Coordinates of C-alpha atoms and ligand atoms in Angstrom, one line a residue:
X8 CA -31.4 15.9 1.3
X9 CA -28.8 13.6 0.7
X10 CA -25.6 13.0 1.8
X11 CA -22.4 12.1 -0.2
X12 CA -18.8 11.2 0.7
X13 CA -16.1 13.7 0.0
X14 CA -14.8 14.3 -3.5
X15 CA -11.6 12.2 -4.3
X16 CA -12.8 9.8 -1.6
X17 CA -14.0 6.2 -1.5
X18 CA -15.8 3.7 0.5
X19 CA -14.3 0.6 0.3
X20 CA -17.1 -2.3 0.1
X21 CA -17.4 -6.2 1.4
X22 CA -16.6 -7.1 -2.3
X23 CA -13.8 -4.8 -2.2
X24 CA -12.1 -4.9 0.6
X25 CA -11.2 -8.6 0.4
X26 CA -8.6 -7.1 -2.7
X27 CA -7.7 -4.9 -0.1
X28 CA -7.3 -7.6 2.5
X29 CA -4.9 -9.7 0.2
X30 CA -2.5 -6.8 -1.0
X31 CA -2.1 -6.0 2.6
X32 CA -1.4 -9.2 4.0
X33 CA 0.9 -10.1 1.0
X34 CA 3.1 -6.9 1.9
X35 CA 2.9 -8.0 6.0
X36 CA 4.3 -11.3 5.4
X37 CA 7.2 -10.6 2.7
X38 CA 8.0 -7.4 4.6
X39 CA 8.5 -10.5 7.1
X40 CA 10.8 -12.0 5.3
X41 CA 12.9 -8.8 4.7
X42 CA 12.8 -8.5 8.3
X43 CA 11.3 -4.8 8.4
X44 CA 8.7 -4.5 11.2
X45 CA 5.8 -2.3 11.0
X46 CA 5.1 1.1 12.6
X47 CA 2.2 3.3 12.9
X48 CA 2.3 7.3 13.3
X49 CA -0.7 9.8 13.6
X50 CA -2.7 10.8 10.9
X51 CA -2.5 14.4 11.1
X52 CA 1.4 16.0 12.0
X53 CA 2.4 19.4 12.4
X54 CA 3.0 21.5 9.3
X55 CA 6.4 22.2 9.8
X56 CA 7.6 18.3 10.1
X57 CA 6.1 18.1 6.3
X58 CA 6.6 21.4 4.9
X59 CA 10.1 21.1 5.8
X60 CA 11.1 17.3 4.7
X61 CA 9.1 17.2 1.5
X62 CA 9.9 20.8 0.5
X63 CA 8.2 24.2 0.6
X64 CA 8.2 24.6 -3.3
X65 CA 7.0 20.7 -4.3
X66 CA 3.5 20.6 -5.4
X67 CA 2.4 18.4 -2.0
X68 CA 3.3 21.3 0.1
X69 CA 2.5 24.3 -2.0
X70 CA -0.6 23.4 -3.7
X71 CA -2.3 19.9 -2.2
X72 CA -2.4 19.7 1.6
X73 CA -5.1 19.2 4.0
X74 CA -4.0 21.7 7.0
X75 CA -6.0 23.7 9.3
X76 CA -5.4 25.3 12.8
X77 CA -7.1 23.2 15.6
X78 CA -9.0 24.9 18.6
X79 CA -5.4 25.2 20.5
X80 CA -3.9 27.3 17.1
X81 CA -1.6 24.7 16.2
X82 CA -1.0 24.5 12.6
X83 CA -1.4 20.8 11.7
X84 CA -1.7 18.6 8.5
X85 CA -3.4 15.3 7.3
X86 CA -0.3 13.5 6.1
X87 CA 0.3 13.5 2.5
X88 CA 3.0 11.3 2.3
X89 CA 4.2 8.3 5.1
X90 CA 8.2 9.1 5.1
X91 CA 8.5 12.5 7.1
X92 CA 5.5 11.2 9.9
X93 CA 8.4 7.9 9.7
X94 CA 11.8 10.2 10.2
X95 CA 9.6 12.4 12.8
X96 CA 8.9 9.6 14.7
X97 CA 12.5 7.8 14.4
X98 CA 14.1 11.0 15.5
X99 CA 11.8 11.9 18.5
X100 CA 11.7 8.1 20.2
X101 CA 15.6 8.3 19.5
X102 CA 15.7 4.8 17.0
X103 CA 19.0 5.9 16.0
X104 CA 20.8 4.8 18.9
X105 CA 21.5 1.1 19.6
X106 CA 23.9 -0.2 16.5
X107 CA 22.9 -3.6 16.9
X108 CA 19.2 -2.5 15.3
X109 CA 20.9 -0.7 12.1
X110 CA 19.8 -0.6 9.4
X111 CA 16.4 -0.1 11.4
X112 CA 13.8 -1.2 8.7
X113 CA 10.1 0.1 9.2
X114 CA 7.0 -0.5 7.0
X115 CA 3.4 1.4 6.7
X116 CA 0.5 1.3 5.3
X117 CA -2.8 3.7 5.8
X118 CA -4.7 6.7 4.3
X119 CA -2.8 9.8 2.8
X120 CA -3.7 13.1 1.8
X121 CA -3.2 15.4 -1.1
X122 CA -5.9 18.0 -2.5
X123 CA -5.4 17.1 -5.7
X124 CA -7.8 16.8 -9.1
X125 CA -9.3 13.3 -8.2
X126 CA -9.2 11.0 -11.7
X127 CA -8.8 7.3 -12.0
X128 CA -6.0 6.3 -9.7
X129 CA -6.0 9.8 -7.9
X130 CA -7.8 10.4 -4.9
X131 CA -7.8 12.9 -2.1
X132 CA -7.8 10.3 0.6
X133 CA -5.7 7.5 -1.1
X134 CA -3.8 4.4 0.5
X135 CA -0.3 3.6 0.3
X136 CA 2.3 0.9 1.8
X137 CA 5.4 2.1 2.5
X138 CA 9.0 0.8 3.9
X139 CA 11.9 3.4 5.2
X140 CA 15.2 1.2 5.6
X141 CA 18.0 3.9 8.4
X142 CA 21.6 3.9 8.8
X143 CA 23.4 2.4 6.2
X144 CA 24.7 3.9 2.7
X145 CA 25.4 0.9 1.4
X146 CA 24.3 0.4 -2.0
X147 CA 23.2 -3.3 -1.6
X148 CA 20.5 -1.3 0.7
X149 CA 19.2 0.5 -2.5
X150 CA 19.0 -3.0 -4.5
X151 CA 17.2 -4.9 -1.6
X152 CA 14.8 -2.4 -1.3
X153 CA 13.6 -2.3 -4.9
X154 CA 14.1 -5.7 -5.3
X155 CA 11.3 -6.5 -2.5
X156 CA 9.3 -4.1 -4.2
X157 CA 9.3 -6.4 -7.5
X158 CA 9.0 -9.4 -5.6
X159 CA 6.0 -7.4 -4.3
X160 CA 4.2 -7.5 -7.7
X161 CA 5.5 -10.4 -8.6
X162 CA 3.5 -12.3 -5.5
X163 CA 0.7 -10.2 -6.4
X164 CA 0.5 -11.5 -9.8
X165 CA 1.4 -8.5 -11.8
X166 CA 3.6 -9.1 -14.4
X167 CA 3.7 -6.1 -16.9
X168 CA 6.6 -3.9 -15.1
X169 CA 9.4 -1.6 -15.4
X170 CA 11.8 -0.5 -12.7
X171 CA 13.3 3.1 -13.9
X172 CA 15.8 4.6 -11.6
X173 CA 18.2 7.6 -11.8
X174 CA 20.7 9.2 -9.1
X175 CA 20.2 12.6 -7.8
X176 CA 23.8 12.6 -6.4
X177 CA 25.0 14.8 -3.3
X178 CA 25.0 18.0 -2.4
X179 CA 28.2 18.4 -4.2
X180 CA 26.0 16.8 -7.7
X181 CA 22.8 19.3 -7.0
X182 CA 25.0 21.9 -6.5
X183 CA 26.7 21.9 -10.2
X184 CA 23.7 20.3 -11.6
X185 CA 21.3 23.3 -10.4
X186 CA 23.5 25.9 -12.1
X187 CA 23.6 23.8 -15.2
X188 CA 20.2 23.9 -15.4
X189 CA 19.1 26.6 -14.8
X190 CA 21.9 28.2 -17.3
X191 CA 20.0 25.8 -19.9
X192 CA 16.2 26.9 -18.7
X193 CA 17.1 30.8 -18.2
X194 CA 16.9 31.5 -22.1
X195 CA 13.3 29.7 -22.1
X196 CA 12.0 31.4 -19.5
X197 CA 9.6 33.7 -20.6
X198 CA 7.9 30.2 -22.3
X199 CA 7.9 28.6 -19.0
X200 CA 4.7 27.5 -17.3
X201 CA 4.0 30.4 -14.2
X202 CA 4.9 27.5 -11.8
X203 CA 8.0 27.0 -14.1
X204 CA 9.6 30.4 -13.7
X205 CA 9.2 31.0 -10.2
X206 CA 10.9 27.5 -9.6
X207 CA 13.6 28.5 -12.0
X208 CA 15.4 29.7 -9.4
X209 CA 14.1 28.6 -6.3
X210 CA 14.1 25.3 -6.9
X211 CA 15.5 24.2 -10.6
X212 CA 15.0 20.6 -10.0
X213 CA 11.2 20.6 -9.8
X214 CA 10.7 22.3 -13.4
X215 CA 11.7 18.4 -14.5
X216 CA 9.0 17.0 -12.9
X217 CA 7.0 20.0 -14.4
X218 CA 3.4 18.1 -15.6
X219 CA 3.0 21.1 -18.0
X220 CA 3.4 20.0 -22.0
X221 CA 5.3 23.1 -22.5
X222 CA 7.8 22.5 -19.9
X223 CA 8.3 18.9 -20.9
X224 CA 9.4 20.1 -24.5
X225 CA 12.4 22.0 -22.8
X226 CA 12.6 19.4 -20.2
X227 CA 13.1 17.2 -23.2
X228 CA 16.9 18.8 -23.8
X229 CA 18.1 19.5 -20.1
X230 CA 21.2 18.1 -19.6
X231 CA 21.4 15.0 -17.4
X232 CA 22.2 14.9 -13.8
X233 CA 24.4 11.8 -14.4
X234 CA 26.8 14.2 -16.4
X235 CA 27.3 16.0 -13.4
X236 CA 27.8 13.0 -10.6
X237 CA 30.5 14.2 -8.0
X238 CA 32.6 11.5 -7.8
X239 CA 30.9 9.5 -5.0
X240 CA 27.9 9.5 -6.3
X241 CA 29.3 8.3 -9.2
X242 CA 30.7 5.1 -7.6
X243 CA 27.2 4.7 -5.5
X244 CA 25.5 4.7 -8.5
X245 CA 27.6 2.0 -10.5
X246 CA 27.2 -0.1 -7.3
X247 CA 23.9 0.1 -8.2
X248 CA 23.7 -0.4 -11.7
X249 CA 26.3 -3.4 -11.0
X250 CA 24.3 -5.1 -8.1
X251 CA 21.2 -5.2 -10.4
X252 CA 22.4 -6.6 -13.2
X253 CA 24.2 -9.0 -10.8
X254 CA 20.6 -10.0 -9.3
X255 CA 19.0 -10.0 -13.0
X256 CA 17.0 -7.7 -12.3
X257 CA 16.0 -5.9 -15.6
X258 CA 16.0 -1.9 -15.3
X259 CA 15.9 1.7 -17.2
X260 CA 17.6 4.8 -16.5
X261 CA 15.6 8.0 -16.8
X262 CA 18.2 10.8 -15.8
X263 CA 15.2 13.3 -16.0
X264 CA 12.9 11.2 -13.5
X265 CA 13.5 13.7 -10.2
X266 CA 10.3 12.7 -7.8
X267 CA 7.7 14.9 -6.4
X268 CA 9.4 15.6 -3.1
X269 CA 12.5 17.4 -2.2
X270 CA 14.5 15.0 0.2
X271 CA 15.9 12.2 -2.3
X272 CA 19.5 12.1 -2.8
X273 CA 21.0 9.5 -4.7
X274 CA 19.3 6.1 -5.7
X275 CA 15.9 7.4 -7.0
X276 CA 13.5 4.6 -8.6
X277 CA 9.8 4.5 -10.0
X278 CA 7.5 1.3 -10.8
X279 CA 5.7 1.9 -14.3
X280 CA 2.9 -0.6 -15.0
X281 CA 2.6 -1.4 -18.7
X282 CA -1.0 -2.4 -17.9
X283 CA -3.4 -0.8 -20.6
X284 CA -5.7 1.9 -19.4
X285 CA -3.4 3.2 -16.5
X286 CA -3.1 6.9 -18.0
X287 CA -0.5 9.3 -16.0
X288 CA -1.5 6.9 -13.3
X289 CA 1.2 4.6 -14.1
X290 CA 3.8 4.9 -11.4
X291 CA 2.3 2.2 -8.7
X292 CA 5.6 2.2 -6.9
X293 CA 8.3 5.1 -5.5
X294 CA 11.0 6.0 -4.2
X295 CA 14.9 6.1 -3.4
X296 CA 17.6 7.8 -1.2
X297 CA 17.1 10.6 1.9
X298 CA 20.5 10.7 3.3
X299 CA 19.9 14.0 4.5
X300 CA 16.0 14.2 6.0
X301 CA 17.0 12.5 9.2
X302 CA 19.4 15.6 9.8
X303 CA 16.9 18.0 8.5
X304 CA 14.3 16.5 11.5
X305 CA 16.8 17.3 13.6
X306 CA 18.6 13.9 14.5
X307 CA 21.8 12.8 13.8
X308 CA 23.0 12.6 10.3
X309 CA 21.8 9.3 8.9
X310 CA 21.2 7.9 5.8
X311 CA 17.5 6.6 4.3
X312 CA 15.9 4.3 2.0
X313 CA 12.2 4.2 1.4
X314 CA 9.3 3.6 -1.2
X315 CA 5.5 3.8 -1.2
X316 CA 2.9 2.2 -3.2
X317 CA -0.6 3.8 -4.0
X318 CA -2.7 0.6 -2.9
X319 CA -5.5 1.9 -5.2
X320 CA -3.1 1.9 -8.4
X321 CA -1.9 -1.6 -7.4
X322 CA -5.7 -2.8 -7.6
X323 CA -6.1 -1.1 -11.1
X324 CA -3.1 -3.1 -11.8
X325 CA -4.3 -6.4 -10.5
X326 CA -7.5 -5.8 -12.4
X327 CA -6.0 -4.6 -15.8
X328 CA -4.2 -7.5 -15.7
X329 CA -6.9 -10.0 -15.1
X330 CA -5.1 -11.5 -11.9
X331 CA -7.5 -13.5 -10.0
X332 CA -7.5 -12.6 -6.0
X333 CA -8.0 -15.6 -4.0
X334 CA -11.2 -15.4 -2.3
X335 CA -10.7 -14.7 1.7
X336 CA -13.8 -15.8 3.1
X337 CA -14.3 -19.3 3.5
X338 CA -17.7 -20.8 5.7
X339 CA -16.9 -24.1 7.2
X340 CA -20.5 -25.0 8.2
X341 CA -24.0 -23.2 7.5
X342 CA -26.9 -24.4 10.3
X343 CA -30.3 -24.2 8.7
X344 CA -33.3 -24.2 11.3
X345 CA -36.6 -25.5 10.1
X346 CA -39.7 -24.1 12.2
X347 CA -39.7 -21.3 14.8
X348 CA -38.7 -23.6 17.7
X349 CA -35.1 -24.1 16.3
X350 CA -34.4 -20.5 16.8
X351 CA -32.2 -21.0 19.9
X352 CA -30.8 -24.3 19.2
X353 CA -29.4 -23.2 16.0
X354 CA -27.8 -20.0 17.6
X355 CA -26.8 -22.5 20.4
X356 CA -25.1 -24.7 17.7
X357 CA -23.4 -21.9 15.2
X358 CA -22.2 -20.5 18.7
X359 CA -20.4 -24.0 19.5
X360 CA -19.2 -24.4 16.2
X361 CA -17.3 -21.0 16.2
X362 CA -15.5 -22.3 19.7
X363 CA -14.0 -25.0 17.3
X364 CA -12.4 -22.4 15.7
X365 CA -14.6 -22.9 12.6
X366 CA -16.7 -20.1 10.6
X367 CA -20.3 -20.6 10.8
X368 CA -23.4 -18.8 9.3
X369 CA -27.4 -19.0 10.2
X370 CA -30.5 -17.0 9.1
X371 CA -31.6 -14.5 10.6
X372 CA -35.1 -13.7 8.5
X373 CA -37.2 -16.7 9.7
X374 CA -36.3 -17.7 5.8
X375 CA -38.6 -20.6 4.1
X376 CA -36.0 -24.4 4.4
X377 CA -35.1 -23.7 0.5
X378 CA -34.1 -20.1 0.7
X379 CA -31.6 -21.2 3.6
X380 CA -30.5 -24.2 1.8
X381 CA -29.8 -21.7 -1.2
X382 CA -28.4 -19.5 1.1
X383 CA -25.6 -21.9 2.4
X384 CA -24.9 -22.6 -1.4
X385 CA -24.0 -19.3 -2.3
X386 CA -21.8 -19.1 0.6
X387 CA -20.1 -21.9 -1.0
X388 CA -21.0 -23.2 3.1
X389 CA -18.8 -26.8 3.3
X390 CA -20.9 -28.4 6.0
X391 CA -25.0 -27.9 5.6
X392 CA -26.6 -28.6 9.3
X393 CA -30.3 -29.2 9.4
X394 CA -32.0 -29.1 12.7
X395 CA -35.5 -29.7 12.2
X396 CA -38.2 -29.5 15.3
X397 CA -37.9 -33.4 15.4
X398 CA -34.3 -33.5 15.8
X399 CA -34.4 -31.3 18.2
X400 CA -36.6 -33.0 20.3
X401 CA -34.4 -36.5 19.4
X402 CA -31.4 -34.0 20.8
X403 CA -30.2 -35.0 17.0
X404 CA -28.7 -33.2 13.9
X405 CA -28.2 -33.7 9.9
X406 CA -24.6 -32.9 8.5
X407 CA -24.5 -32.7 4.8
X408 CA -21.0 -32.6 3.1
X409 CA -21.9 -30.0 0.3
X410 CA -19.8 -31.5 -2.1
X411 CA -20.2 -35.1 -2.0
X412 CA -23.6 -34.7 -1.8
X413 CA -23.1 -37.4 1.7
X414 CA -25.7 -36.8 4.6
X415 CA -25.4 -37.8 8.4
X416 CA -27.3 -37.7 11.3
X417 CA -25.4 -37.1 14.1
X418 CA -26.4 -36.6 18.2
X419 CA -26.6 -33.2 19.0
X420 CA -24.1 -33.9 22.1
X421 CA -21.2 -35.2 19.1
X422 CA -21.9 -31.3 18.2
X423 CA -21.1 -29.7 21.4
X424 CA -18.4 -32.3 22.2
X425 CA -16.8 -33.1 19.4
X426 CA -17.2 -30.8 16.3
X427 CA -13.9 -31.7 15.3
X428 CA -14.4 -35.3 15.1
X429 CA -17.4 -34.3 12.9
X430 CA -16.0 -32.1 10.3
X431 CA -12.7 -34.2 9.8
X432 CA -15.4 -37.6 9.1
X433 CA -18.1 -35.4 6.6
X434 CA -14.9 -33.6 4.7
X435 CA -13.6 -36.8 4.4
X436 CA -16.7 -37.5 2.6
X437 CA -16.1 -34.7 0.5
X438 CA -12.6 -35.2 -0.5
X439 CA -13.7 -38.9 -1.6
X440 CA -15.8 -37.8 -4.2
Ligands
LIG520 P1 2.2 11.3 -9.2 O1 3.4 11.8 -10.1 O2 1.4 10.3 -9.9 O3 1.4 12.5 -8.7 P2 3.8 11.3 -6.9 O4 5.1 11.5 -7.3 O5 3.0 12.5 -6.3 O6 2.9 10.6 -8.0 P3 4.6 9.8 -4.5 O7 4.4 11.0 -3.6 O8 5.9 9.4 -4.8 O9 3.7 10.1 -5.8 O10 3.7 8.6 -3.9 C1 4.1 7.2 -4.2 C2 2.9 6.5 -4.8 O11 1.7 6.8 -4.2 C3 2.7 6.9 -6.3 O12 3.5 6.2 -7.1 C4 1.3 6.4 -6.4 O13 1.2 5.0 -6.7 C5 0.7 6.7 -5.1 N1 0.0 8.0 -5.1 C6 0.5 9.3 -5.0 N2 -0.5 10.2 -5.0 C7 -1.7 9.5 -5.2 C8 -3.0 9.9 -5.3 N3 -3.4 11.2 -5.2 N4 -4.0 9.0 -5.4 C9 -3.6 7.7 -5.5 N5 -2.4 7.2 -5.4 C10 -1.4 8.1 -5.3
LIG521 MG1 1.6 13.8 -7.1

């Protein structure tokens, strides 16, 4: 018997989850400096609060999500996506009300979950760091919010991008846009993909995001959205278009790029990686618009801005690229004990050295001197402490400064005193070198 983890799902290793470690705190601290603040909803929600913001006929809803009934009969989900738990949760703890905090800017990160066909850079359980910006239509909004998301990769390293938006209009847009097209797909129906033709009508918009080969050919031909802009969303869109450039900030328009989910309006925007080897799995960043979920939820009309990144596409990215993550773990001082009577002292003494806010590493394994001393070497250990039985009974200690190669005997009371004092002298030594 053996036992495996679930299809589409991963463990995330000490090796690993450094990479992890460094995307997330990147996002934390220049979410900082864009002043959004992070919250945290469940993992699971009730069915309704996704089925009804992403959309009964999207694939996330009809074909890939994780729900159930619980013992109580309440039909729940694991969340597929972060910005419905988000509105949910801004709605029901009434975030909309003091002006003073508008726009109200929010970020995420955590597990999702879609049943989907797991391949390279699509998983069942996958990550993804989100921000949802509330209250304000104002175009500038839009531009800030991609732009942090290139500044995002650009910290990271990542270098080979595109930023493709489109606009989805208003109602007013999908309105004459939906009859449009589906007066331009009704004569291909019959070729359609099965998913195709029953979206033909229910939901026109989702036949362009159609994965099917056959669909994409007609796809190919549809007229554009932007030909049908009401005039608002024509100006919103030019403030776009005009703010980028003003910023330098290099960009496509795709007028057949529509998103996966139902609630964008407006602003819509996808980050390709030109990294080779990322397949269909090239969209590491997405988003746009949602003036209208926040009313769908239930609250007061008001508008949205949000994107999310797939954490484990990001770190295809970063390794495609060759982009060397800065090692977390750093060990100030490794304490090697020589001969059984040590055994305390040395737990005594890593103990003491922790207090001094520094990180410190023993053996455990009653190891031979030379394993230990190999040990501290591959931890790349700073400080090397020797406490042999004959220092110990001299209440003494050896610091070796790994670098310079410089060795000191100190008294075992400088330790517990003054670690400080001791560190700053033997690094000394090692910066002299
Ligand atoms: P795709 O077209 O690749 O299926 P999507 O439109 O379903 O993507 P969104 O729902 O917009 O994706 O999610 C935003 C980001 O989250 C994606 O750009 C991607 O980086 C990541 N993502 C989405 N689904 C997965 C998944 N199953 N596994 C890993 N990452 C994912
Ligand atoms: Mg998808």
């Amino acid at each position: 018997m053996s036992y495996q983890r679930p299809k589409g799902t991963n463990d995330i290793l000490p090796g690993e989850s450094e990479k992890w470690q460094f995307v997330e705190e990147t996002a934390r601290l220049l979410f900082n400096d864009y002043q959004y603040h992070e919250m945290r909803t469940p993992l699971f929600e009730h069915y309704e609060v996704i089925a009804r913001s992403v959309g009964d006929t999207t694939d996330i809803v009809s074909k890939e999500m994780y729900d159930f009934y619980d013992k109580g009969d309440r039909h729940v989900t694991l969340r597929p996506e972060g910005t419905a738990p988000i509105v949910r949760a801004y709605v029901e703890n009434k975030l909309y009300g003091p002006e003073h905090k508008k726009p109200y800017k929010v970020y995420y990160m955590g597990p999702m979950f879609r049943y989907e066909r797991p391949q390279k850079g699509r998983l069942r359980q996958f990550h993804q760091i989100g921000v949802e910006a509330f209250g304000s239509e104002n175009p500038s909004l839009d531009v800030e919010t991609m732009a942090m998301a290139m500044d995002f990769f650009k910290q990271l390293g990542i270098t080979k991008l595109r930023l493709v938006i489109n606009s989805l209009g208003d109602k007013e847009t999908r309105q004459n846009y939906r009859q449009a097209l589906i007066d331009y797909l009704e004569p291909h129906e019959a070729e359609l993909s099965e998913d195709s033709k029953r979206r033909l009508h229910e939901n026109p918009l989702r036949v362009l995001d159609s994965k099917d080969k056959r669909d994409q050919q007609f796809v190919a031909d549809a007229p554009s959205i932007l030909d049908y802009l009401s005039e608002s969303a024509q100006k919103h869109f030019a403030e776009v278009t005009k703010t980028l450039d003003h910023l330098q900030i290099p960009y496509e328009i795709d007028h057949r790029m529509v998103r996966g989910l139902d609630y964008y309006t407006h602003t819509i925007f996808e980050i390709m990686s030109d990294a080779p080897g990322m397949g269909s799995q090239s969209t590491i960043c997405a988003g746009g618009r949602y003036d209208g979920l926040v009313e769908e939820l239930a609250g007061p009309a008001t508008p949205g801005f949000g994107f999310a990144m797939g954490i484990e596409r990001i770190l295809l990215t970063l390794a495609q690229e060759d982009v060397m993550i800065p090692a977390a773990t750093e060990l100030d001082a490794y304490v090697v004990g020589i001969g059984e009577g040590t055994n305390m002292e040395v737990q005594k003494i890593v103990q003491v050295i922790r207090q001094f806010g520094y990180s410190a590493d023993r053996d455990f394994m009653q190891r031979k001197p030379k394993a230990q001393f190999k040990a501290a070497d591959k931890a790349e250990a700073k400080l090397v402490l020797t406490l042999g039985e004959d220092e110990l009974q001299n209440m003494q200690i050896k610091v070796k400064a790994m670098r310079s190669h410089q060795e000191k005997t100190f008294a075992l009371a400088d330790v517990y005193e003054d670690f400080n004092a001791i560190y700053d002298e033997m690094m000394l030594e090692n910066m002299e070198e």
